[in-house]
PDB file of C-alpha atoms in Angstrom:
ATOM      1  CA  MET A   1      -9.204 -20.321  -3.763  1.00 78.00           C
ATOM      2  CA  ARG A   2     -12.033 -22.258  -5.519  1.00 81.00           C
ATOM      3  CA  VAL A   3     -15.278 -22.597  -3.248  1.00 79.00           C
ATOM      4  CA  ASP A   4     -18.624 -24.487  -4.314  1.00 85.00           C
ATOM      5  CA  ILE A   5     -21.444 -22.043  -4.928  1.00 79.00           C
ATOM      6  CA  ASP A   6     -25.329 -21.571  -6.016  1.00 78.00           C
ATOM      7  CA  ARG A   7     -25.993 -19.164  -8.625  1.00 79.00           C
ATOM      8  CA  ILE A   8     -29.388 -17.633  -9.241  1.00 67.00           C
ATOM      9  CA  GLY A   9     -30.292 -16.813 -12.403  1.00 64.00           C
ATOM     10  CA  PRO A  10     -32.871 -13.996 -13.646  1.00 71.00           C
ATOM     11  CA  ASP A  11     -35.777 -16.461 -13.607  1.00 71.00           C
ATOM     12  CA  SER A  12     -35.005 -17.586 -10.161  1.00 69.00           C
ATOM     13  CA  THR A  13     -33.438 -20.883 -11.284  1.00 73.00           C
ATOM     14  CA  TRP A  14     -30.622 -22.438  -9.334  1.00 75.00           C
ATOM     15  CA  LEU A  15     -27.451 -23.711 -10.139  1.00 81.00           C
ATOM     16  CA  ALA A  16     -24.660 -25.551  -8.456  1.00 87.00           C
ATOM     17  CA  ASP A  17     -21.388 -24.297  -9.308  1.00 87.00           C
ATOM     18  CA  SER A  18     -17.698 -23.125  -8.255  1.00 86.00           C
ATOM     19  CA  ASP A  19     -16.320 -19.844  -7.918  1.00 80.00           C
ATOM     20  CA  VAL A  20     -12.729 -18.286  -7.405  1.00 79.00           C
ATOM     21  CA  ILE A  21     -12.585 -16.338  -4.333  1.00 74.00           C
ATOM     22  CA  THR A  22      -9.583 -13.623  -2.635  1.00 79.00           C
ATOM     23  CA  VAL A  23      -7.839 -15.550   0.068  1.00 82.00           C
ATOM     24  CA  GLU A  24      -7.619 -13.187   3.096  1.00 78.00           C
ATOM     25  CA  GLU A  25      -5.498 -14.628   5.950  1.00 88.00           C
ATOM     26  CA  PRO A  26      -3.772 -12.400   9.020  1.00 87.00           C
ATOM     27  CA  LEU A  27      -0.108 -11.625   9.075  1.00 91.00           C
ATOM     28  CA  GLU A  28       1.362 -10.762  12.318  1.00 91.00           C
ATOM     29  CA  ILE A  29       4.502  -8.335  11.896  1.00 92.00           C
ATOM     30  CA  ARG A  30       7.081  -8.843  14.314  1.00 92.00           C
ATOM     31  CA  LEU A  31      10.169  -6.505  15.323  1.00 93.00           C
ATOM     32  CA  SER A  32      13.294  -7.766  16.203  1.00 95.00           C
ATOM     33  CA  TYR A  33      15.584  -5.036  17.376  1.00 94.00           C
ATOM     34  CA  THR A  34      18.215  -3.970  20.089  1.00 92.00           C
ATOM     35  CA  ALA A  35      17.316  -2.080  22.995  1.00 86.00           C
ATOM     36  CA  ARG A  36      19.787  -1.129  25.743  1.00 85.00           C
ATOM     37  CA  GLY A  37      21.941  -3.611  24.601  1.00 86.00           C
ATOM     38  CA  GLU A  38      19.785  -6.418  24.392  1.00 89.00           C
ATOM     39  CA  ARG A  39      17.341  -7.981  21.428  1.00 91.00           C
ATOM     40  CA  VAL A  40      13.894  -7.285  22.005  1.00 90.00           C
ATOM     41  CA  GLU A  41      11.271  -8.896  20.182  1.00 92.00           C
ATOM     42  CA  GLN A  42       7.962  -7.592  19.728  1.00 89.00           C
ATOM     43  CA  SER A  43       4.748  -7.961  17.833  1.00 87.00           C
ATOM     44  CA  ILE A  44       3.786  -4.383  16.204  1.00 87.00           C
ATOM     45  CA  SER A  45       0.639  -5.267  13.965  1.00 85.00           C
ATOM     46  CA  VAL A  46      -1.803  -7.997  12.685  1.00 86.00           C
ATOM     47  CA  THR A  47      -3.203  -7.033   9.196  1.00 86.00           C
ATOM     48  CA  MET A  48      -5.585  -8.760   7.222  1.00 86.00           C
ATOM     49  CA  ARG A  49      -3.655  -9.406   3.812  1.00 91.00           C
ATOM     50  CA  THR A  50      -3.853 -11.401   0.764  1.00 90.00           C
ATOM     51  CA  PRO A  51      -0.959 -13.904   1.280  1.00 91.00           C
ATOM     52  CA  GLY A  52       2.373 -13.497  -1.269  1.00 94.00           C
ATOM     53  CA  ASN A  53       4.861 -10.404  -1.332  1.00 96.00           C
ATOM     54  CA  ASP A  54       4.679 -10.913   2.478  1.00 96.00           C
ATOM     55  CA  LYS A  55       8.283  -9.560   3.086  1.00 96.00           C
ATOM     56  CA  GLU A  56       7.677  -6.668   0.893  1.00 96.00           C
ATOM     57  CA  LEU A  57       4.377  -5.835   2.871  1.00 96.00           C
ATOM     58  CA  ALA A  58       6.562  -6.185   6.224  1.00 96.00           C
ATOM     59  CA  VAL A  59       9.487  -3.749   5.120  1.00 95.00           C
ATOM     60  CA  GLY A  60       6.901  -1.618   3.379  1.00 94.00           C
ATOM     61  CA  PHE A  61       4.684  -1.218   6.292  1.00 92.00           C
ATOM     62  CA  LEU A  62       7.769  -0.217   8.653  1.00 92.00           C
ATOM     63  CA  ALA A  63       9.142   2.380   5.705  1.00 90.00           C
ATOM     64  CA  GLY A  64       5.468   3.796   5.944  1.00 86.00           C
ATOM     65  CA  GLU A  65       5.614   4.593   9.347  1.00 82.00           C
ATOM     66  CA  ALA A  66       9.178   5.745   9.444  1.00 82.00           C
ATOM     67  CA  ILE A  67      10.600   2.897  11.245  1.00 88.00           C
ATOM     68  CA  VAL A  68      13.186   2.127   8.592  1.00 91.00           C
ATOM     69  CA  ARG A  69      14.580   4.495   6.078  1.00 87.00           C
ATOM     70  CA  GLY A  70      16.434   2.548   3.800  1.00 90.00           C
ATOM     71  CA  ARG A  71      17.420  -1.398   3.059  1.00 90.00           C
ATOM     72  CA  ALA A  72      20.724  -0.863   5.340  1.00 93.00           C
ATOM     73  CA  ASP A  73      18.138  -0.885   7.951  1.00 95.00           C
ATOM     74  CA  VAL A  74      16.981  -4.258   7.451  1.00 96.00           C
ATOM     75  CA  LEU A  75      19.021  -7.342   8.419  1.00 95.00           C
ATOM     76  CA  ARG A  76      16.773  -9.920   7.696  1.00 96.00           C
ATOM     77  CA  VAL A  77      13.014 -10.424   6.957  1.00 97.00           C
ATOM     78  CA  GLU A  78      11.504 -14.111   7.516  1.00 97.00           C
ATOM     79  CA  HIS A  79       8.463 -16.277   8.308  1.00 96.00           C
ATOM     80  CA  CYS A  80       8.965 -17.751  11.826  1.00 93.00           C
ATOM     81  CA  ASP A  81       5.939 -19.985  12.264  1.00 90.00           C
ATOM     82  CA  PRO A  82       4.691 -23.438  10.780  1.00 91.00           C
ATOM     83  CA  PRO A  83       2.100 -23.145   8.099  1.00 90.00           C
ATOM     84  CA  SER A  84      -1.387 -23.727   8.758  1.00 85.00           C
ATOM     85  CA  GLU A  85      -2.963 -26.581   8.888  1.00 83.00           C
ATOM     86  CA  ASP A  86      -5.803 -25.972   6.849  1.00 78.00           C
ATOM     87  CA  LYS A  87      -4.025 -24.024   4.135  1.00 82.00           C
ATOM     88  CA  GLY A  88      -0.526 -24.152   4.450  1.00 89.00           C
ATOM     89  CA  ILE A  89       0.125 -20.780   4.803  1.00 90.00           C
ATOM     90  CA  GLN A  90       2.603 -18.894   7.005  1.00 93.00           C
ATOM     91  CA  ASN A  91       1.243 -15.732   9.115  1.00 92.00           C
ATOM     92  CA  VAL A  92       3.781 -14.770  10.966  1.00 93.00           C
ATOM     93  CA  ILE A  93       6.840 -12.968   9.805  1.00 95.00           C
ATOM     94  CA  ARG A  94      10.005 -11.262  11.651  1.00 96.00           C
ATOM     95  CA  VAL A  95      11.731  -8.118  10.666  1.00 97.00           C
ATOM     96  CA  GLU A  96      15.346  -8.022  12.166  1.00 97.00           C
ATOM     97  CA  LEU A  97      16.655  -4.867  12.611  1.00 96.00           C
ATOM     98  CA  ALA A  98      20.444  -3.482  12.141  1.00 94.00           C
ATOM     99  CA  ASP A  99      21.733  -2.751  15.779  1.00 92.00           C
ATOM    100  CA  GLY A 100      22.126   0.813  14.973  1.00 87.00           C
ATOM    101  CA  VAL A 101      18.324   1.598  13.924  1.00 89.00           C
ATOM    102  CA  GLY A 102      16.684   3.511  16.751  1.00 83.00           C
ATOM    103  CA  VAL A 103      13.409   2.388  17.657  1.00 84.00           C
ATOM    104  CA  ASP A 104      10.478   4.151  19.672  1.00 73.00           C
ATOM    105  CA  ALA A 105       9.044   1.297  21.563  1.00 62.00           C
ATOM    106  CA  GLY A 106       5.531   3.521  22.288  1.00 61.00           C
ATOM    107  CA  GLY A 107       5.169   4.426  19.040  1.00 59.00           C
ATOM    108  CA  LEU A 108       5.113   0.643  17.713  1.00 59.00           C
ATOM    109  CA  LEU A 109       1.523   0.545  19.001  1.00 52.00           C
ATOM    110  CA  ARG A 110       0.738   2.166  15.553  1.00 46.00           C
ATOM    111  CA  HIS A 111      -0.913   5.315  17.225  1.00 41.00           C
ATOM    112  CA  PHE A 112      -0.253   7.369  14.438  1.00 40.00           C
ATOM    113  CA  TYR A 113      -2.688   9.811  12.818  1.00 36.00           C
ATOM    114  CA  THR A 114      -3.343   7.555   9.740  1.00 37.00           C
ATOM    115  CA  THR A 115      -6.720   8.036   8.582  1.00 34.00           C
ATOM    116  CA  SER A 116      -9.588  10.893   8.508  1.00 32.00           C
ATOM    117  CA  SER A 117     -11.913   8.753  10.410  1.00 36.00           C
ATOM    118  CA  CYS A 118      -9.320   8.996  13.774  1.00 40.00           C
ATOM    119  CA  GLY A 119     -11.434  11.597  15.260  1.00 37.00           C
ATOM    120  CA  VAL A 120      -8.227  13.929  15.330  1.00 41.00           C
ATOM    121  CA  CYS A 121      -8.570  17.207  13.186  1.00 52.00           C
ATOM    122  CA  GLY A 122      -7.089  17.786  10.021  1.00 55.00           C
ATOM    123  CA  LYS A 123      -4.687  20.004  11.048  1.00 55.00           C
ATOM    124  CA  ALA A 124      -3.269  17.782  13.441  1.00 57.00           C
ATOM    125  CA  SER A 125      -2.938  14.712  11.271  1.00 57.00           C
ATOM    126  CA  LEU A 126      -0.847  16.743   8.736  1.00 64.00           C
ATOM    127  CA  ASP A 127       1.582  17.715  11.621  1.00 69.00           C
ATOM    128  CA  ALA A 128       2.142  14.210  12.473  1.00 63.00           C
ATOM    129  CA  VAL A 129       2.818  13.514   8.845  1.00 66.00           C
ATOM    130  CA  ARG A 130       5.623  16.136   8.598  1.00 65.00           C
ATOM    131  CA  VAL A 131       7.206  14.935  11.683  1.00 56.00           C
ATOM    132  CA  GLN A 132       8.078  11.446   9.903  1.00 65.00           C
ATOM    133  CA  LEU A 133       8.915  13.027   6.476  1.00 73.00           C
ATOM    134  CA  GLU A 134      12.788  14.018   5.749  1.00 71.00           C
ATOM    135  CA  PRO A 135      13.652  17.061   3.136  1.00 72.00           C
ATOM    136  CA  ARG A 136      13.285  15.867  -0.451  1.00 72.00           C
ATOM    137  CA  PRO A 137      14.913  17.673  -3.378  1.00 74.00           C
ATOM    138  CA  PRO A 138      12.046  19.252  -6.101  1.00 81.00           C
ATOM    139  CA  SER A 139      10.880  17.027  -8.612  1.00 88.00           C
ATOM    140  CA  THR A 140      10.950  17.259 -12.218  1.00 92.00           C
ATOM    141  CA  PHE A 141       8.441  14.169 -12.761  1.00 95.00           C
ATOM    142  CA  GLY A 142       5.392  15.126 -15.299  1.00 96.00           C
ATOM    143  CA  ILE A 143       3.262  13.186 -17.547  1.00 95.00           C
ATOM    144  CA  THR A 144       0.806  14.170 -20.150  1.00 94.00           C
ATOM    145  CA  ALA A 145      -3.068  13.927 -19.782  1.00 93.00           C
ATOM    146  CA  LYS A 146      -2.896  11.393 -22.472  1.00 94.00           C
ATOM    147  CA  ALA A 147      -0.429   9.020 -20.914  1.00 95.00           C
ATOM    148  CA  LEU A 148      -2.714   9.440 -17.758  1.00 95.00           C
ATOM    149  CA  ARG A 149      -6.032   8.249 -19.451  1.00 93.00           C
ATOM    150  CA  GLY A 150      -4.259   5.056 -20.618  1.00 96.00           C
ATOM    151  CA  LEU A 151      -3.215   3.977 -17.099  1.00 97.00           C
ATOM    152  CA  PRO A 152      -6.643   2.719 -16.135  1.00 96.00           C
ATOM    153  CA  ARG A 153      -6.679   0.285 -18.807  1.00 95.00           C
ATOM    154  CA  ALA A 154      -3.003  -0.594 -18.604  1.00 96.00           C
ATOM    155  CA  LEU A 155      -3.503  -1.425 -14.990  1.00 96.00           C
ATOM    156  CA  ARG A 156      -6.367  -3.947 -15.703  1.00 93.00           C
ATOM    157  CA  ALA A 157      -3.942  -5.833 -18.030  1.00 93.00           C
ATOM    158  CA  VAL A 158      -1.797  -6.264 -15.294  1.00 91.00           C
ATOM    159  CA  GLN A 159      -4.259  -7.059 -12.496  1.00 89.00           C
ATOM    160  CA  THR A 160      -3.831 -10.866 -12.705  1.00 79.00           C
ATOM    161  CA  GLU A 161      -5.717 -11.666  -9.508  1.00 76.00           C
ATOM    162  CA  PHE A 162      -8.054  -9.192  -9.916  1.00 76.00           C
ATOM    163  CA  ALA A 163      -8.785 -10.700 -13.313  1.00 71.00           C
ATOM    164  CA  ARG A 164      -9.558 -14.331 -11.489  1.00 76.00           C
ATOM    165  CA  THR A 165     -11.635 -12.908  -8.658  1.00 73.00           C
ATOM    166  CA  GLY A 166     -12.744  -9.053  -8.675  1.00 75.00           C
ATOM    167  CA  GLY A 167     -11.997  -8.853  -5.259  1.00 75.00           C
ATOM    168  CA  LEU A 168      -8.369  -7.018  -4.773  1.00 88.00           C
ATOM    169  CA  HIS A 169      -7.101  -3.575  -4.724  1.00 92.00           C
ATOM    170  CA  ALA A 170      -4.274  -2.864  -6.538  1.00 95.00           C
ATOM    171  CA  THR A 171      -1.225  -0.316  -6.329  1.00 97.00           C
ATOM    172  CA  ALA A 172       1.039   0.447  -9.185  1.00 97.00           C
ATOM    173  CA  SER A 173       3.871   2.413  -9.970  1.00 98.00           C
ATOM    174  CA  PHE A 174       4.158   4.022 -13.471  1.00 98.00           C
ATOM    175  CA  ASP A 175       6.845   6.465 -15.193  1.00 97.00           C
ATOM    176  CA  SER A 176       6.536   9.843 -16.906  1.00 97.00           C
ATOM    177  CA  ALA A 177       5.757   8.059 -20.058  1.00 97.00           C
ATOM    178  CA  GLY A 178       2.464   6.291 -18.578  1.00 97.00           C
ATOM    179  CA  ALA A 179       4.204   2.633 -18.633  1.00 97.00           C
ATOM    180  CA  ILE A 180       3.123   0.725 -15.743  1.00 97.00           C
ATOM    181  CA  LEU A 181       6.212  -0.646 -13.758  1.00 97.00           C
ATOM    182  CA  ARG A 182       5.336  -2.936 -11.226  1.00 96.00           C
ATOM    183  CA  VAL A 183       2.004  -4.069  -9.421  1.00 96.00           C
ATOM    184  CA  ARG A 184       0.953  -5.300  -6.136  1.00 96.00           C
ATOM    185  CA  GLU A 185      -2.370  -6.640  -5.503  1.00 93.00           C
ATOM    186  CA  ASP A 186      -4.127  -7.182  -1.914  1.00 92.00           C
ATOM    187  CA  VAL A 187      -7.423  -7.592   0.064  1.00 90.00           C
ATOM    188  CA  GLY A 188      -6.275  -4.596   1.800  1.00 90.00           C
ATOM    189  CA  ARG A 189      -5.586  -1.125  -0.436  1.00 91.00           C
ATOM    190  CA  HIS A 190      -3.068  -0.067   2.177  1.00 92.00           C
ATOM    191  CA  ASN A 191      -1.246  -3.750   1.792  1.00 94.00           C
ATOM    192  CA  ALA A 192      -0.989  -3.330  -1.645  1.00 95.00           C
ATOM    193  CA  PHE A 193       0.599   0.008  -0.965  1.00 96.00           C
ATOM    194  CA  ASP A 194       2.895  -1.287   1.275  1.00 95.00           C
ATOM    195  CA  LYS A 195       3.907  -4.451  -0.804  1.00 96.00           C
ATOM    196  CA  LEU A 196       4.520  -2.212  -3.639  1.00 97.00           C
ATOM    197  CA  ALA A 197       6.943   0.374  -1.372  1.00 95.00           C
ATOM    198  CA  GLY A 198       8.613  -2.583   0.006  1.00 95.00           C
ATOM    199  CA  SER A 199       9.580  -3.789  -3.152  1.00 95.00           C
ATOM    200  CA  TYR A 200      11.417  -0.725  -3.958  1.00 94.00           C
ATOM    201  CA  LEU A 201      13.440  -0.206  -0.576  1.00 89.00           C
ATOM    202  CA  ALA A 202      16.524  -2.228  -1.746  1.00 83.00           C
ATOM    203  CA  GLU A 203      16.628   0.417  -4.950  1.00 85.00           C
ATOM    204  CA  GLY A 204      15.613   3.431  -2.995  1.00 81.00           C
ATOM    205  CA  ASN A 205      12.170   5.061  -3.148  1.00 81.00           C
ATOM    206  CA  LEU A 206       9.343   5.917  -5.639  1.00 91.00           C
ATOM    207  CA  ALA A 207      10.778   9.704  -5.820  1.00 91.00           C
ATOM    208  CA  SER A 208      11.014   9.032  -9.737  1.00 93.00           C
ATOM    209  CA  TYR A 209       7.699   7.347 -10.121  1.00 96.00           C
ATOM    210  CA  GLY A 210       3.913   8.128 -10.073  1.00 98.00           C
ATOM    211  CA  ILE A 211       1.649   5.655  -8.118  1.00 98.00           C
ATOM    212  CA  LEU A 212      -1.792   4.521  -9.417  1.00 98.00           C
ATOM    213  CA  LEU A 213      -4.305   3.206  -6.840  1.00 97.00           C
ATOM    214  CA  SER A 214      -6.953   1.059  -8.102  1.00 95.00           C
ATOM    215  CA  GLY A 215      -9.717   2.469  -5.672  1.00 92.00           C
ATOM    216  CA  ARG A 216      -9.946   5.829  -3.915  1.00 91.00           C
ATOM    217  CA  ALA A 217      -7.334   8.021  -2.431  1.00 92.00           C
ATOM    218  CA  SER A 218      -7.768   8.150   1.283  1.00 88.00           C
ATOM    219  CA  PHE A 219      -5.084  10.200   3.800  1.00 84.00           C
ATOM    220  CA  GLU A 220      -3.422   7.073   4.686  1.00 85.00           C
ATOM    221  CA  LEU A 221      -2.473   6.382   1.285  1.00 92.00           C
ATOM    222  CA  LEU A 222      -1.593   9.846   0.536  1.00 90.00           C
ATOM    223  CA  GLN A 223       0.701   9.728   3.705  1.00 88.00           C
ATOM    224  CA  LYS A 224       2.356   6.533   2.240  1.00 91.00           C
ATOM    225  CA  ALA A 225       3.254   8.571  -0.643  1.00 94.00           C
ATOM    226  CA  ALA A 226       4.958  11.416   0.884  1.00 92.00           C
ATOM    227  CA  VAL A 227       6.904   8.736   2.904  1.00 89.00           C
ATOM    228  CA  ALA A 228       7.962   7.239  -0.001  1.00 91.00           C
ATOM    229  CA  GLY A 229       8.976  10.226  -2.030  1.00 92.00           C
ATOM    230  CA  SER A 230       5.960   9.843  -4.750  1.00 95.00           C
ATOM    231  CA  PRO A 231       5.470  13.372  -6.693  1.00 96.00           C
ATOM    232  CA  LEU A 232       2.121  12.212  -8.048  1.00 97.00           C
ATOM    233  CA  VAL A 233      -0.661   9.995  -6.984  1.00 97.00           C
ATOM    234  CA  ALA A 234      -3.395   9.197  -9.472  1.00 97.00           C
ATOM    235  CA  SER A 235      -6.454   7.067  -8.260  1.00 94.00           C
ATOM    236  CA  ILE A 236      -9.421   5.781 -10.011  1.00 95.00           C
ATOM    237  CA  GLY A 237     -11.878   6.447  -7.104  1.00 92.00           C
ATOM    238  CA  PRO A 238     -12.425   9.945  -5.686  1.00 92.00           C
ATOM    239  CA  PRO A 239      -9.945  11.573  -2.862  1.00 92.00           C
ATOM    240  CA  SER A 240     -10.985  12.495   0.469  1.00 86.00           C
ATOM    241  CA  SER A 241     -10.994  15.824   1.638  1.00 80.00           C
ATOM    242  CA  LEU A 242      -7.867  15.613   3.823  1.00 77.00           C
ATOM    243  CA  ALA A 243      -6.046  13.461   1.267  1.00 86.00           C
ATOM    244  CA  VAL A 244      -6.184  16.495  -1.127  1.00 89.00           C
ATOM    245  CA  GLU A 245      -4.868  18.743   1.994  1.00 84.00           C
ATOM    246  CA  LEU A 246      -2.280  16.425   2.337  1.00 87.00           C
ATOM    247  CA  ALA A 247      -1.536  16.813  -1.146  1.00 90.00           C
ATOM    248  CA  ARG A 248      -1.427  20.007  -1.457  1.00 88.00           C
ATOM    249  CA  ASP A 249       0.609  20.358   2.066  1.00 89.00           C
ATOM    250  CA  GLN A 250       3.481  18.118   0.470  1.00 91.00           C
ATOM    251  CA  GLY A 251       3.583  19.247  -3.057  1.00 92.00           C
ATOM    252  CA  ILE A 252       2.112  16.040  -4.378  1.00 94.00           C
ATOM    253  CA  ALA A 253       0.228  15.817  -7.780  1.00 94.00           C
ATOM    254  CA  LEU A 254      -3.250  14.356  -6.985  1.00 93.00           C
ATOM    255  CA  VAL A 255      -5.480  12.865  -9.868  1.00 93.00           C
ATOM    256  CA  GLY A 256      -8.820  11.526  -8.972  1.00 93.00           C
ATOM    257  CA  PHE A 257     -11.514   9.969 -11.185  1.00 92.00           C
ATOM    258  CA  LEU A 258      -9.141   8.899 -13.747  1.00 94.00           C
ATOM    259  CA  LYS A 259     -10.648   6.989 -16.602  1.00 93.00           C
ATOM    260  CA  SER A 260      -9.753   6.672 -19.991  1.00 91.00           C
ATOM    261  CA  ASP A 261     -11.455   9.942 -21.268  1.00 90.00           C
ATOM    262  CA  ARG A 262     -11.428  12.252 -18.671  1.00 89.00           C
ATOM    263  CA  PHE A 263     -10.068  13.049 -14.593  1.00 94.00           C
ATOM    264  CA  ASN A 264      -9.801  15.347 -11.923  1.00 93.00           C
ATOM    265  CA  VAL A 265      -6.848  17.223 -10.883  1.00 93.00           C
ATOM    266  CA  TYR A 266      -6.973  18.193  -6.915  1.00 92.00           C
ATOM    267  CA  SER A 267      -3.341  19.152  -6.605  1.00 90.00           C
ATOM    268  CA  GLY A 268      -0.068  19.942  -8.431  1.00 91.00           C
ATOM    269  CA  ALA A 269      -1.636  20.721 -11.617  1.00 90.00           C
ATOM    270  CA  GLU A 270       1.644  21.955 -13.229  1.00 92.00           C
ATOM    271  CA  ARG A 271       2.884  17.925 -13.380  1.00 93.00           C
ATOM    272  CA  ILE A 272       0.344  17.546 -15.956  1.00 92.00           C
ATOM    273  CA  LEU A 273       1.544  18.327 -19.227  1.00 89.00           C
ATOM    274  CA  ALA A 274      -0.036  19.269 -22.675  1.00 75.00           C
TER     275      ALA A 274
END
């Protein structure tokens, strides 16, 4: 959205101008599911997000928390509130699950070990992630160092909202040739990931693709990558210590500080081809 601003130049002169800024609005995710033969509707999360791709964000969030395993688990996803009076944006979305999908009501409070700042030791966090994961077949995904180095420029070329505002994170999928396949942007890096993961739910998961992060690689994002089945995560920023531990624990190749001329490999060096 465009707002009026004042620009101050190097000589301290003031200039009335306008600027395009990123829209940030809360999204409430409600879950409808069957418990003891009755339909239950429960609000499970409120996240600050950039409006757009809300349905993908909602189902991607549920997939990342292992509440849904595939498209068959979801009957419908829809906004269920009137547009806001000030911006005309709908900020409540309901996800209706199929009757056979079991839901742990206590777990819906999102008391998962998802961040390195949660105050829980690294071992407990890694153990909590293992509980959510299903066995997956070995991956043959590999990519050359040259193709990896080309990803930052390719991502900038398709970050349409970032080019306008400079205020959004991005998560993208890419193939073994280094081609960007799909990108999602959001003011929250975890929301951008959930939007991308949600967009793949009907097709399966991300087991055949690498994931590119526009910022740092946190434990939470590596957890989401593990649940989504991705064999490689590349971040333009640095990884956290617990993200590296999780990548090594789950056999995920992890690349950090990815630039056009260099990068670091923290895990899975065998996936980086000559």
